[in-house]
């Protein structure tokens, strides 16, 4: 199809989806009904789209193996095969462990199928389990091959459902081993370590971590025969889940570790993107921004959002959002206000100081919180999505978000209170699906070359980026 015509068609569909909440007169369009009529008439006369085909067909335009390439950061946005790649995704951390047991392996496929059905395109999960039950790494550089094959299965299965993976390489927390397990291994080898934070500073523990990174990146998938570092299914490597170094509030210790490890990952794999895994707390390098932190303690955990992300080798920023953990467990409108200001501050800083995309890589609310109800959860999710769309329409750094967390039915025993089971949450499922459609159309509108190269401005450009959105 003519590229500019494709852009126009997709823009018409986008216009319908994006303006579904707006019934006002915008430059001659009298409400939603006229918009629907206009789009339907155009699409039904197009050989490539009919309204009876459904919105999923929008994503199929040009959908072939050529699209399955490495996603890259270009300026403050992600790009795939020359087109924008905004992210609507999710977390499910335990996929490798479930895949290691034949009785639960099917849940991995079930989850990816359900996530794909609502248009989710990126999943964040653990590529570590250190010294624990069903450990991947039983001791430094000693691996359980069956568990590694389980991770292979997760990667290969994700590809089947066109879902990309952010693979996290170690935990700050004790779950699944974490930095505490590395310290135990160090002491078992004869070291005299007294703090878990020595994970970041002791050369032996740094070498343990590097060996694990090397083992994962150089792994040849037993299902696909593709080396991990060459597989476009992997969206990015995450250095650590929620790193903190409270023993050094200045941030120098963690900064040194980030700089060394980001460079090391890039030395092994220059193709994939790297992110740190930070929660997003502001630190000493930007005292004026600490006003956005959820509490005073956040400035004392050794992280520093702007400084940390200026390390060479880091391609995009990560931020988490947990008002119920950081401010108060009781649900209130203050949580929504914090979420919006927290996001806007980090989007602004990613644009102004970092020049990179930012993903809000964990966000959610627990059913265990006092005052919780599903309507509030939908409002929180909608707040995140709308804040991102406000950035997207301006070409800003808000590049996507990942729900914490998506579960298939029958896995309630793993639930930490934040799990979303799509089959049991129709309103939430619809909200996710609508946002996925909006994101997919942003991603599919046209290549950057077409967008700026077409002689005539897209007829709906004014509407797509109208200030009243």
Short mmCIF file of C-alpha atoms in Angstrom, two decimals:
data_model
loop_
_atom_site.label_atom_id
_atom_site.label_comp_id
_atom_site.label_asym_id
_atom_site.label_seq_id
_atom_site.Cartn_x
_atom_site.Cartn_y
_atom_site.Cartn_z
CA UNK A 1 0.00 0.00 0.00
CA UNK A 2 1.16 3.56 -0.65
CA UNK A 3 2.95 4.62 2.52
CA UNK A 4 1.29 8.00 2.86
CA UNK A 5 -2.14 6.44 2.31
CA UNK A 6 -1.34 3.94 5.05
CA UNK A 7 -0.44 6.80 7.37
CA UNK A 8 -3.73 8.50 6.57
CA UNK A 9 -5.83 5.40 7.16
CA UNK A 10 -4.16 4.65 10.46
CA UNK A 11 -4.55 8.23 11.53
CA UNK A 12 -8.29 8.07 10.88
CA UNK A 13 -8.58 4.98 13.05
CA UNK A 14 -6.40 6.61 15.67
CA UNK A 15 -8.63 9.66 15.62
CA UNK A 16 -11.67 7.54 16.48
CA UNK A 17 -9.94 5.69 19.28
CA UNK A 18 -8.17 8.65 20.81
CA UNK A 19 -11.18 10.92 20.74
CA UNK A 20 -13.66 8.40 22.13
CA UNK A 21 -13.73 10.35 25.39
CA UNK A 22 -14.37 13.68 23.70
CA UNK A 23 -17.86 14.53 22.46
CA UNK A 24 -17.27 18.21 21.81
CA UNK A 25 -17.07 20.08 18.56
CA UNK A 26 -13.45 20.06 17.40
CA UNK A 27 -12.81 22.03 14.20
CA UNK A 28 -16.06 21.01 12.56
CA UNK A 29 -16.47 17.46 13.86
CA UNK A 30 -19.76 17.30 15.74
CA UNK A 31 -19.12 14.68 18.43
CA UNK A 32 -18.29 11.00 18.49
CA UNK A 33 -21.10 9.88 16.15
CA UNK A 34 -19.86 11.98 13.22
CA UNK A 35 -16.30 10.83 13.83
CA UNK A 36 -17.40 7.19 13.75
CA UNK A 37 -19.38 7.75 10.52
CA UNK A 38 -16.46 9.50 8.83
CA UNK A 39 -13.98 6.79 9.78
CA UNK A 40 -16.35 3.95 8.89
CA UNK A 41 -17.08 5.36 5.45
CA UNK A 42 -13.40 5.77 4.68
CA UNK A 43 -12.33 2.38 6.00
CA UNK A 44 -15.11 0.48 4.22
CA UNK A 45 -13.92 1.94 0.92
CA UNK A 46 -10.35 0.88 1.60
CA UNK A 47 -9.17 -2.51 0.31
CA UNK A 48 -6.94 -2.86 3.35
CA UNK A 49 -9.36 -2.14 6.19
CA UNK A 50 -13.01 -2.73 6.93
CA UNK A 51 -14.69 -1.90 10.19
CA UNK A 52 -15.92 -5.49 10.42
CA UNK A 53 -12.36 -6.76 10.54
CA UNK A 54 -11.72 -5.34 13.97
CA UNK A 55 -9.03 -3.19 15.51
CA UNK A 56 -6.53 -6.04 15.69
CA UNK A 57 -6.02 -5.74 11.94
CA UNK A 58 -4.39 -2.36 12.45
CA UNK A 59 -1.42 -4.12 13.99
CA UNK A 60 -1.19 -6.59 11.12
CA UNK A 61 -0.36 -3.96 8.52
CA UNK A 62 3.20 -4.66 7.48
CA UNK A 63 3.44 -7.31 10.23
CA UNK A 64 6.10 -9.72 9.04
CA UNK A 65 9.48 -11.01 10.14
CA UNK A 66 11.11 -7.74 9.10
CA UNK A 67 9.32 -6.07 12.02
CA UNK A 68 10.95 -8.41 14.53
CA UNK A 69 14.14 -6.46 14.92
CA UNK A 70 16.01 -5.05 17.87
CA UNK A 71 14.16 -2.16 19.44
CA UNK A 72 16.51 0.80 19.90
CA UNK A 73 16.42 4.12 21.72
CA UNK A 74 16.60 7.04 19.31
CA UNK A 75 16.67 10.34 21.14
CA UNK A 76 13.90 10.28 23.70
CA UNK A 77 11.83 7.56 22.02
CA UNK A 78 12.02 3.89 21.11
CA UNK A 79 12.20 2.88 17.46
CA UNK A 80 11.62 -0.48 15.80
CA UNK A 81 12.32 -0.93 12.09
CA UNK A 82 12.18 2.83 11.57
CA UNK A 83 8.85 3.27 13.35
CA UNK A 84 8.03 4.48 16.86
CA UNK A 85 7.66 1.82 19.53
CA UNK A 86 5.63 2.97 22.53
CA UNK A 87 5.23 0.30 25.18
CA UNK A 88 2.16 -1.08 26.91
CA UNK A 89 3.37 -3.99 28.98
CA UNK A 90 3.36 -5.92 32.21
CA UNK A 91 5.41 -7.72 34.84
CA UNK A 92 5.26 -11.41 35.70
CA UNK A 93 8.45 -12.18 37.56
CA UNK A 94 8.07 -15.95 38.13
CA UNK A 95 7.88 -17.21 34.54
CA UNK A 96 11.18 -19.11 34.59
CA UNK A 97 10.30 -20.97 37.79
CA UNK A 98 6.89 -21.98 36.41
CA UNK A 99 8.45 -23.10 33.14
CA UNK A 100 10.89 -25.31 35.08
CA UNK A 101 8.01 -27.56 36.16
CA UNK A 102 6.08 -29.39 33.46
CA UNK A 103 2.91 -29.21 35.59
CA UNK A 104 2.96 -25.40 35.55
CA UNK A 105 4.74 -24.66 32.25
CA UNK A 106 1.41 -24.27 30.47
CA UNK A 107 0.67 -21.22 32.62
CA UNK A 108 3.49 -19.38 30.86
CA UNK A 109 1.87 -19.93 27.46
CA UNK A 110 -1.54 -19.07 28.90
CA UNK A 111 -0.25 -15.80 30.30
CA UNK A 112 1.41 -14.74 27.04
CA UNK A 113 -1.74 -15.61 25.09
CA UNK A 114 -3.91 -13.53 27.41
CA UNK A 115 -1.46 -10.62 27.42
CA UNK A 116 -1.31 -10.69 23.64
CA UNK A 117 -5.11 -10.71 23.41
CA UNK A 118 -5.25 -7.27 25.07
CA UNK A 119 -2.35 -5.92 23.01
CA UNK A 120 0.45 -6.00 25.58
CA UNK A 121 3.85 -6.11 23.88
CA UNK A 122 6.55 -6.13 26.57
CA UNK A 123 6.96 -8.32 29.65
CA UNK A 124 9.47 -7.80 32.43
CA UNK A 125 10.60 -10.96 34.21
CA UNK A 126 13.50 -12.41 36.20
CA UNK A 127 16.53 -13.99 34.54
CA UNK A 128 17.88 -14.90 37.97
CA UNK A 129 17.18 -17.23 40.85
CA UNK A 130 20.26 -17.42 43.00
CA UNK A 131 20.84 -20.24 45.50
CA UNK A 132 17.13 -20.75 46.20
CA UNK A 133 14.52 -23.37 45.46
CA UNK A 134 14.68 -24.19 41.74
CA UNK A 135 17.75 -21.98 41.50
CA UNK A 136 19.08 -21.03 38.11
CA UNK A 137 22.49 -20.23 39.63
CA UNK A 138 23.15 -22.77 42.37
CA UNK A 139 26.51 -21.25 43.25
CA UNK A 140 28.75 -18.74 41.45
CA UNK A 141 28.88 -19.75 37.75
CA UNK A 142 27.23 -23.13 38.49
CA UNK A 143 23.87 -23.47 36.76
CA UNK A 144 20.97 -25.88 36.73
CA UNK A 145 20.61 -26.72 33.04
CA UNK A 146 16.94 -27.64 33.40
CA UNK A 147 16.14 -24.23 34.86
CA UNK A 148 18.16 -22.55 32.10
CA UNK A 149 16.10 -24.52 29.59
CA UNK A 150 13.02 -23.16 31.34
CA UNK A 151 14.25 -19.62 30.69
CA UNK A 152 14.87 -20.67 27.09
CA UNK A 153 11.22 -21.72 26.91
CA UNK A 154 10.05 -18.37 28.29
CA UNK A 155 12.01 -16.48 25.63
CA UNK A 156 10.87 -18.73 22.78
CA UNK A 157 7.25 -18.65 23.92
CA UNK A 158 7.27 -14.87 24.21
CA UNK A 159 8.35 -14.65 20.56
CA UNK A 160 5.40 -16.82 19.50
CA UNK A 161 3.03 -14.23 20.93
CA UNK A 162 5.02 -11.22 19.69
CA UNK A 163 5.92 -10.18 23.21
CA UNK A 164 9.36 -8.79 23.98
CA UNK A 165 11.14 -9.29 27.30
CA UNK A 166 13.00 -7.09 29.73
CA UNK A 167 15.24 -9.55 31.56
CA UNK A 168 16.39 -8.51 35.02
CA UNK A 169 19.73 -9.98 36.10
CA UNK A 170 19.73 -9.83 39.92
CA UNK A 171 17.56 -8.68 42.83
CA UNK A 172 18.26 -6.01 45.40
CA UNK A 173 15.90 -7.88 47.73
CA UNK A 174 16.26 -11.33 49.28
CA UNK A 175 13.55 -12.93 47.13
CA UNK A 176 15.11 -15.24 44.54
CA UNK A 177 18.49 -14.82 46.24
CA UNK A 178 19.43 -11.26 45.49
CA UNK A 179 22.52 -9.41 46.62
CA UNK A 180 22.29 -11.13 50.02
CA UNK A 181 22.93 -14.49 48.36
CA UNK A 182 26.02 -13.13 46.64
CA UNK A 183 27.31 -11.98 50.04
CA UNK A 184 26.66 -15.47 51.45
CA UNK A 185 28.62 -16.98 48.59
CA UNK A 186 31.45 -14.53 49.24
CA UNK A 187 31.61 -15.41 52.93
CA UNK A 188 31.47 -19.11 52.09
CA UNK A 189 34.57 -18.61 49.94
CA UNK A 190 36.47 -17.09 52.86
CA UNK A 191 35.65 -13.39 52.63
CA UNK A 192 34.66 -11.42 55.71
CA UNK A 193 31.66 -9.44 54.47
CA UNK A 194 29.40 -7.70 56.96
CA UNK A 195 26.90 -5.85 54.78
CA UNK A 196 24.72 -6.87 51.84
CA UNK A 197 25.74 -3.59 50.22
CA UNK A 198 29.23 -4.99 49.75
CA UNK A 199 27.67 -6.64 46.73
CA UNK A 200 28.21 -3.31 45.00
CA UNK A 201 31.77 -2.66 46.14
CA UNK A 202 33.69 -5.91 46.71
CA UNK A 203 35.64 -6.97 43.61
CA UNK A 204 34.91 -10.67 44.16
CA UNK A 205 31.17 -10.11 44.25
CA UNK A 206 31.39 -7.83 41.23
CA UNK A 207 33.14 -10.66 39.40
CA UNK A 208 30.40 -13.11 40.44
CA UNK A 209 27.78 -10.80 38.98
CA UNK A 210 29.73 -10.28 35.75
CA UNK A 211 30.05 -14.04 35.33
CA UNK A 212 26.28 -14.39 35.61
CA UNK A 213 25.73 -11.61 33.07
CA UNK A 214 28.12 -13.34 30.68
CA UNK A 215 26.40 -16.70 31.13
CA UNK A 216 22.95 -15.27 30.36
CA UNK A 217 23.95 -13.07 27.42
CA UNK A 218 25.98 -15.83 25.76
CA UNK A 219 23.35 -18.50 26.36
CA UNK A 220 22.23 -20.30 23.18
CA UNK A 221 18.49 -20.92 23.42
CA UNK A 222 17.82 -24.67 23.23
CA UNK A 223 14.42 -24.05 21.60
CA UNK A 224 15.38 -21.48 18.98
CA UNK A 225 19.14 -21.95 18.66
CA UNK A 226 19.51 -18.17 18.92
CA UNK A 227 22.04 -16.68 21.32
CA UNK A 228 20.32 -14.40 23.81
CA UNK A 229 22.48 -11.43 22.91
CA UNK A 230 21.37 -11.78 19.28
CA UNK A 231 17.65 -12.29 19.95
CA UNK A 232 15.30 -9.36 19.18
CA UNK A 233 12.75 -10.97 21.53
CA UNK A 234 14.78 -9.45 24.33
CA UNK A 235 13.81 -5.80 24.61
CA UNK A 236 16.48 -4.86 27.15
CA UNK A 237 18.74 -6.04 29.95
CA UNK A 238 18.00 -4.74 33.43
CA UNK A 239 21.04 -4.53 35.70
CA UNK A 240 19.11 -5.08 38.95
CA UNK A 241 15.61 -5.00 40.33
CA UNK A 242 15.27 -1.86 42.48
CA UNK A 243 18.92 -1.31 43.46
CA UNK A 244 19.52 0.51 46.73
CA UNK A 245 22.73 1.10 48.67
CA UNK A 246 21.63 2.58 52.00
CA UNK A 247 25.15 2.30 53.45
CA UNK A 248 26.26 5.13 51.14
CA UNK A 249 23.58 7.85 50.85
CA UNK A 250 25.97 9.96 48.75
CA UNK A 251 25.27 7.57 45.89
CA UNK A 252 28.91 7.16 44.93
CA UNK A 253 29.05 3.41 45.58
CA UNK A 254 26.00 2.59 43.50
CA UNK A 255 27.05 5.01 40.76
CA UNK A 256 30.39 3.25 40.43
CA UNK A 257 28.66 -0.14 40.19
CA UNK A 258 26.15 1.08 37.57
CA UNK A 259 28.90 2.63 35.44
CA UNK A 260 31.00 -0.55 35.53
CA UNK A 261 28.17 -2.97 34.90
CA UNK A 262 26.43 -0.99 32.15
CA UNK A 263 29.76 -0.79 30.31
CA UNK A 264 30.35 -4.51 30.87
CA UNK A 265 26.97 -5.51 29.46
CA UNK A 266 27.60 -3.31 26.42
CA UNK A 267 31.02 -4.88 25.93
CA UNK A 268 29.30 -8.26 25.55
CA UNK A 269 26.21 -7.07 23.72
CA UNK A 270 26.20 -3.76 21.90
CA UNK A 271 22.89 -4.52 20.19
CA UNK A 272 20.45 -4.60 23.08
CA UNK A 273 19.40 -1.72 25.27
CA UNK A 274 20.38 -1.54 28.94
CA UNK A 275 18.43 -0.06 31.83
CA UNK A 276 19.24 0.04 35.53
CA UNK A 277 16.01 -1.03 37.24
CA UNK A 278 15.70 2.00 39.53
CA UNK A 279 12.62 3.08 41.45
CA UNK A 280 13.28 6.69 40.44
CA UNK A 281 14.15 8.43 43.71
CA UNK A 282 15.93 11.77 43.39
CA UNK A 283 19.25 12.18 45.18
CA UNK A 284 22.04 14.63 45.99
CA UNK A 285 22.80 15.58 42.39
CA UNK A 286 19.40 17.26 42.02
CA UNK A 287 18.35 18.72 45.39
CA UNK A 288 15.61 20.82 43.79
CA UNK A 289 13.94 17.66 42.49
CA UNK A 290 13.80 15.85 45.83
CA UNK A 291 10.52 17.66 46.49
CA UNK A 292 8.94 15.07 44.18
CA UNK A 293 10.15 12.14 46.27
CA UNK A 294 7.36 10.38 48.16
CA UNK A 295 9.11 10.78 51.53
CA UNK A 296 12.34 11.99 53.11
CA UNK A 297 13.75 8.47 53.39
CA UNK A 298 13.84 8.17 49.61
CA UNK A 299 16.80 10.57 49.47
CA UNK A 300 18.81 8.30 51.79
CA UNK A 301 18.81 5.00 49.88
CA UNK A 302 21.88 5.71 47.74
CA UNK A 303 20.08 6.15 44.43
CA UNK A 304 20.01 9.28 42.31
CA UNK A 305 17.66 9.23 39.32
CA UNK A 306 19.35 11.81 37.10
CA UNK A 307 22.97 11.02 37.95
CA UNK A 308 22.49 7.25 37.74
CA UNK A 309 20.96 7.46 34.28
CA UNK A 310 23.79 9.61 32.96
CA UNK A 311 26.15 6.62 33.15
CA UNK A 312 27.49 5.57 29.77
CA UNK A 313 25.79 2.50 28.40
CA UNK A 314 22.38 3.20 29.94
CA UNK A 315 19.81 3.58 27.15
CA UNK A 316 16.58 4.43 28.92
CA UNK A 317 15.28 5.34 32.34
CA UNK A 318 13.15 3.22 34.65
CA UNK A 319 10.77 4.42 37.35
CA UNK A 320 8.42 2.56 39.70
CA UNK A 321 5.19 3.93 41.18
CA UNK A 322 3.95 2.68 44.56
CA UNK A 323 2.07 5.38 46.40
CA UNK A 324 0.52 2.75 48.67
CA UNK A 325 3.97 1.62 49.82
CA UNK A 326 5.75 4.95 49.88
CA UNK A 327 3.11 7.41 51.15
CA UNK A 328 0.44 5.47 53.05
CA UNK A 329 -1.29 2.12 52.64
CA UNK A 330 -4.74 3.69 52.87
CA UNK A 331 -6.19 4.52 49.46
CA UNK A 332 -6.79 8.22 48.82
CA UNK A 333 -6.90 10.78 46.03
CA UNK A 334 -3.48 11.94 47.22
CA UNK A 335 -2.10 8.73 45.70
CA UNK A 336 -3.44 9.73 42.29
CA UNK A 337 -2.05 13.24 42.62
CA UNK A 338 1.35 11.84 43.58
CA UNK A 339 1.30 9.40 40.65
CA UNK A 340 0.67 12.19 38.14
CA UNK A 341 3.28 14.59 39.54
CA UNK A 342 5.85 11.76 39.97
CA UNK A 343 5.42 10.74 36.35
CA UNK A 344 5.46 14.27 34.95
CA UNK A 345 8.64 15.11 36.86
CA UNK A 346 10.48 12.09 35.49
CA UNK A 347 9.23 12.60 31.95
CA UNK A 348 10.45 16.19 32.12
CA UNK A 349 13.86 15.15 33.46
CA UNK A 350 14.22 12.38 30.87
CA UNK A 351 13.68 15.04 28.19
CA UNK A 352 15.61 17.92 29.73
CA UNK A 353 18.62 16.25 31.34
CA UNK A 354 18.87 12.72 30.00
CA UNK A 355 17.64 12.85 26.41
CA UNK A 356 16.26 9.33 26.66
CA UNK A 357 12.95 7.47 26.95
CA UNK A 358 11.52 6.61 30.36
CA UNK A 359 9.44 3.53 31.15
CA UNK A 360 7.33 3.34 34.28
CA UNK A 361 8.32 -0.26 34.72
CA UNK A 362 6.29 -1.12 37.80
CA UNK A 363 3.00 0.37 38.94
CA UNK A 364 -0.08 -0.94 40.65
CA UNK A 365 -2.17 -1.03 43.82
CA UNK A 366 -2.71 -3.85 46.27
CA UNK A 367 -6.09 -5.34 47.08
CA UNK A 368 -4.79 -5.55 50.65
CA UNK A 369 -4.73 -1.76 50.99
CA UNK A 370 -7.39 -0.25 53.27
CA UNK A 371 -10.08 1.34 51.12
CA UNK A 372 -9.17 -0.65 47.99
CA UNK A 373 -11.75 -1.39 45.31
CA UNK A 374 -11.45 -2.36 41.66
CA UNK A 375 -12.80 1.00 40.54
CA UNK A 376 -9.89 2.74 42.25
CA UNK A 377 -7.44 0.39 40.55
CA UNK A 378 -8.93 1.29 37.17
CA UNK A 379 -8.66 4.98 38.04
CA UNK A 380 -4.99 4.56 38.94
CA UNK A 381 -4.24 2.67 35.72
CA UNK A 382 -6.13 5.27 33.72
CA UNK A 383 -4.12 8.04 35.40
CA UNK A 384 -0.87 6.39 34.34
CA UNK A 385 -2.09 5.81 30.79
CA UNK A 386 -3.44 9.34 30.33
CA UNK A 387 -0.23 10.90 31.66
CA UNK A 388 1.75 8.86 29.16
CA UNK A 389 -0.55 9.78 26.27
CA UNK A 390 -0.14 13.45 27.12
CA UNK A 391 3.58 12.95 26.65
CA UNK A 392 3.19 10.81 23.54
CA UNK A 393 1.12 13.35 21.66
CA UNK A 394 3.93 15.89 22.18
CA UNK A 395 6.69 13.48 21.18
CA UNK A 396 7.91 13.45 24.78
CA UNK A 397 10.00 10.95 26.73
CA UNK A 398 7.07 9.07 28.27
CA UNK A 399 7.69 5.84 26.38
CA UNK A 400 5.50 3.32 28.18
CA UNK A 401 4.50 1.47 31.30
CA UNK A 402 4.47 -2.03 32.76
CA UNK A 403 1.70 -3.14 35.09
CA UNK A 404 2.64 -4.91 38.30
CA UNK A 405 1.50 -7.58 37.69
CA UNK A 406 -0.41 -9.87 35.31
CA UNK A 407 -1.41 -13.40 36.34
CA UNK A 408 -3.21 -16.24 34.54
CA UNK A 409 -6.13 -17.87 36.32
CA UNK A 410 -5.22 -20.51 38.89
CA UNK A 411 -2.03 -18.88 40.21
CA UNK A 412 -3.58 -17.06 43.17
CA UNK A 413 -1.11 -18.64 45.58
CA UNK A 414 1.63 -16.48 44.03
CA UNK A 415 -0.37 -13.25 44.41
CA UNK A 416 1.20 -10.45 46.46
CA UNK A 417 -2.04 -8.47 46.34
CA UNK A 418 -1.24 -6.69 43.10
CA UNK A 419 -2.12 -9.45 40.64
CA UNK A 420 -4.50 -8.72 37.77
CA UNK A 421 -6.30 -11.75 36.33
CA UNK A 422 -7.83 -10.50 33.11
CA UNK A 423 -10.64 -13.07 33.05
CA UNK A 424 -11.80 -11.90 36.48
CA UNK A 425 -11.32 -8.18 35.81
CA UNK A 426 -13.34 -7.22 32.71
CA UNK A 427 -13.25 -3.45 33.31
CA UNK A 428 -9.49 -3.49 33.83
CA UNK A 429 -9.03 -5.74 30.82
CA UNK A 430 -11.01 -3.33 28.65
CA UNK A 431 -8.97 -0.39 29.92
CA UNK A 432 -5.70 -2.16 29.08
CA UNK A 433 -6.98 -3.19 25.66
CA UNK A 434 -8.08 0.35 24.76
CA UNK A 435 -4.70 1.77 25.73
CA UNK A 436 -2.96 -0.97 23.73
CA UNK A 437 -4.98 0.03 20.68
CA UNK A 438 -4.04 3.67 21.08
CA UNK A 439 -0.38 2.76 21.50
CA UNK A 440 -0.47 0.37 18.53
CA UNK A 441 -1.84 3.07 16.28
CA UNK A 442 0.81 5.53 17.43
CA UNK A 443 3.37 2.85 16.60
CA UNK A 444 1.80 2.04 13.22
CA UNK A 445 0.98 5.50 11.87
CA UNK A 446 4.02 5.71 9.66
CA UNK A 447 7.77 5.63 9.68
CA UNK A 448 9.67 8.71 10.79
CA UNK A 449 10.80 9.14 7.19
CA UNK A 450 7.22 9.17 5.92
CA UNK A 451 5.99 11.41 8.71
CA UNK A 452 8.45 14.14 7.90
CA UNK A 453 8.82 13.37 4.19
CA UNK A 454 5.23 13.44 2.95
CA UNK A 455 4.61 16.55 0.84
CA UNK A 456 1.19 17.18 2.30
CA UNK A 457 0.65 17.29 6.01
CA UNK A 458 -1.50 14.44 7.30
CA UNK A 459 -5.09 15.77 7.23
CA UNK A 460 -5.65 14.74 10.84
CA UNK A 461 -2.34 15.96 12.22
CA UNK A 462 -4.09 18.91 13.80
CA UNK A 463 -6.51 16.63 15.59
CA UNK A 464 -3.89 14.08 16.69
CA UNK A 465 -1.79 16.70 18.44
CA UNK A 466 -4.51 19.15 19.40
CA UNK A 467 -3.93 20.92 22.72
CA UNK A 468 -7.35 19.86 24.00
CA UNK A 469 -6.43 16.15 24.05
#
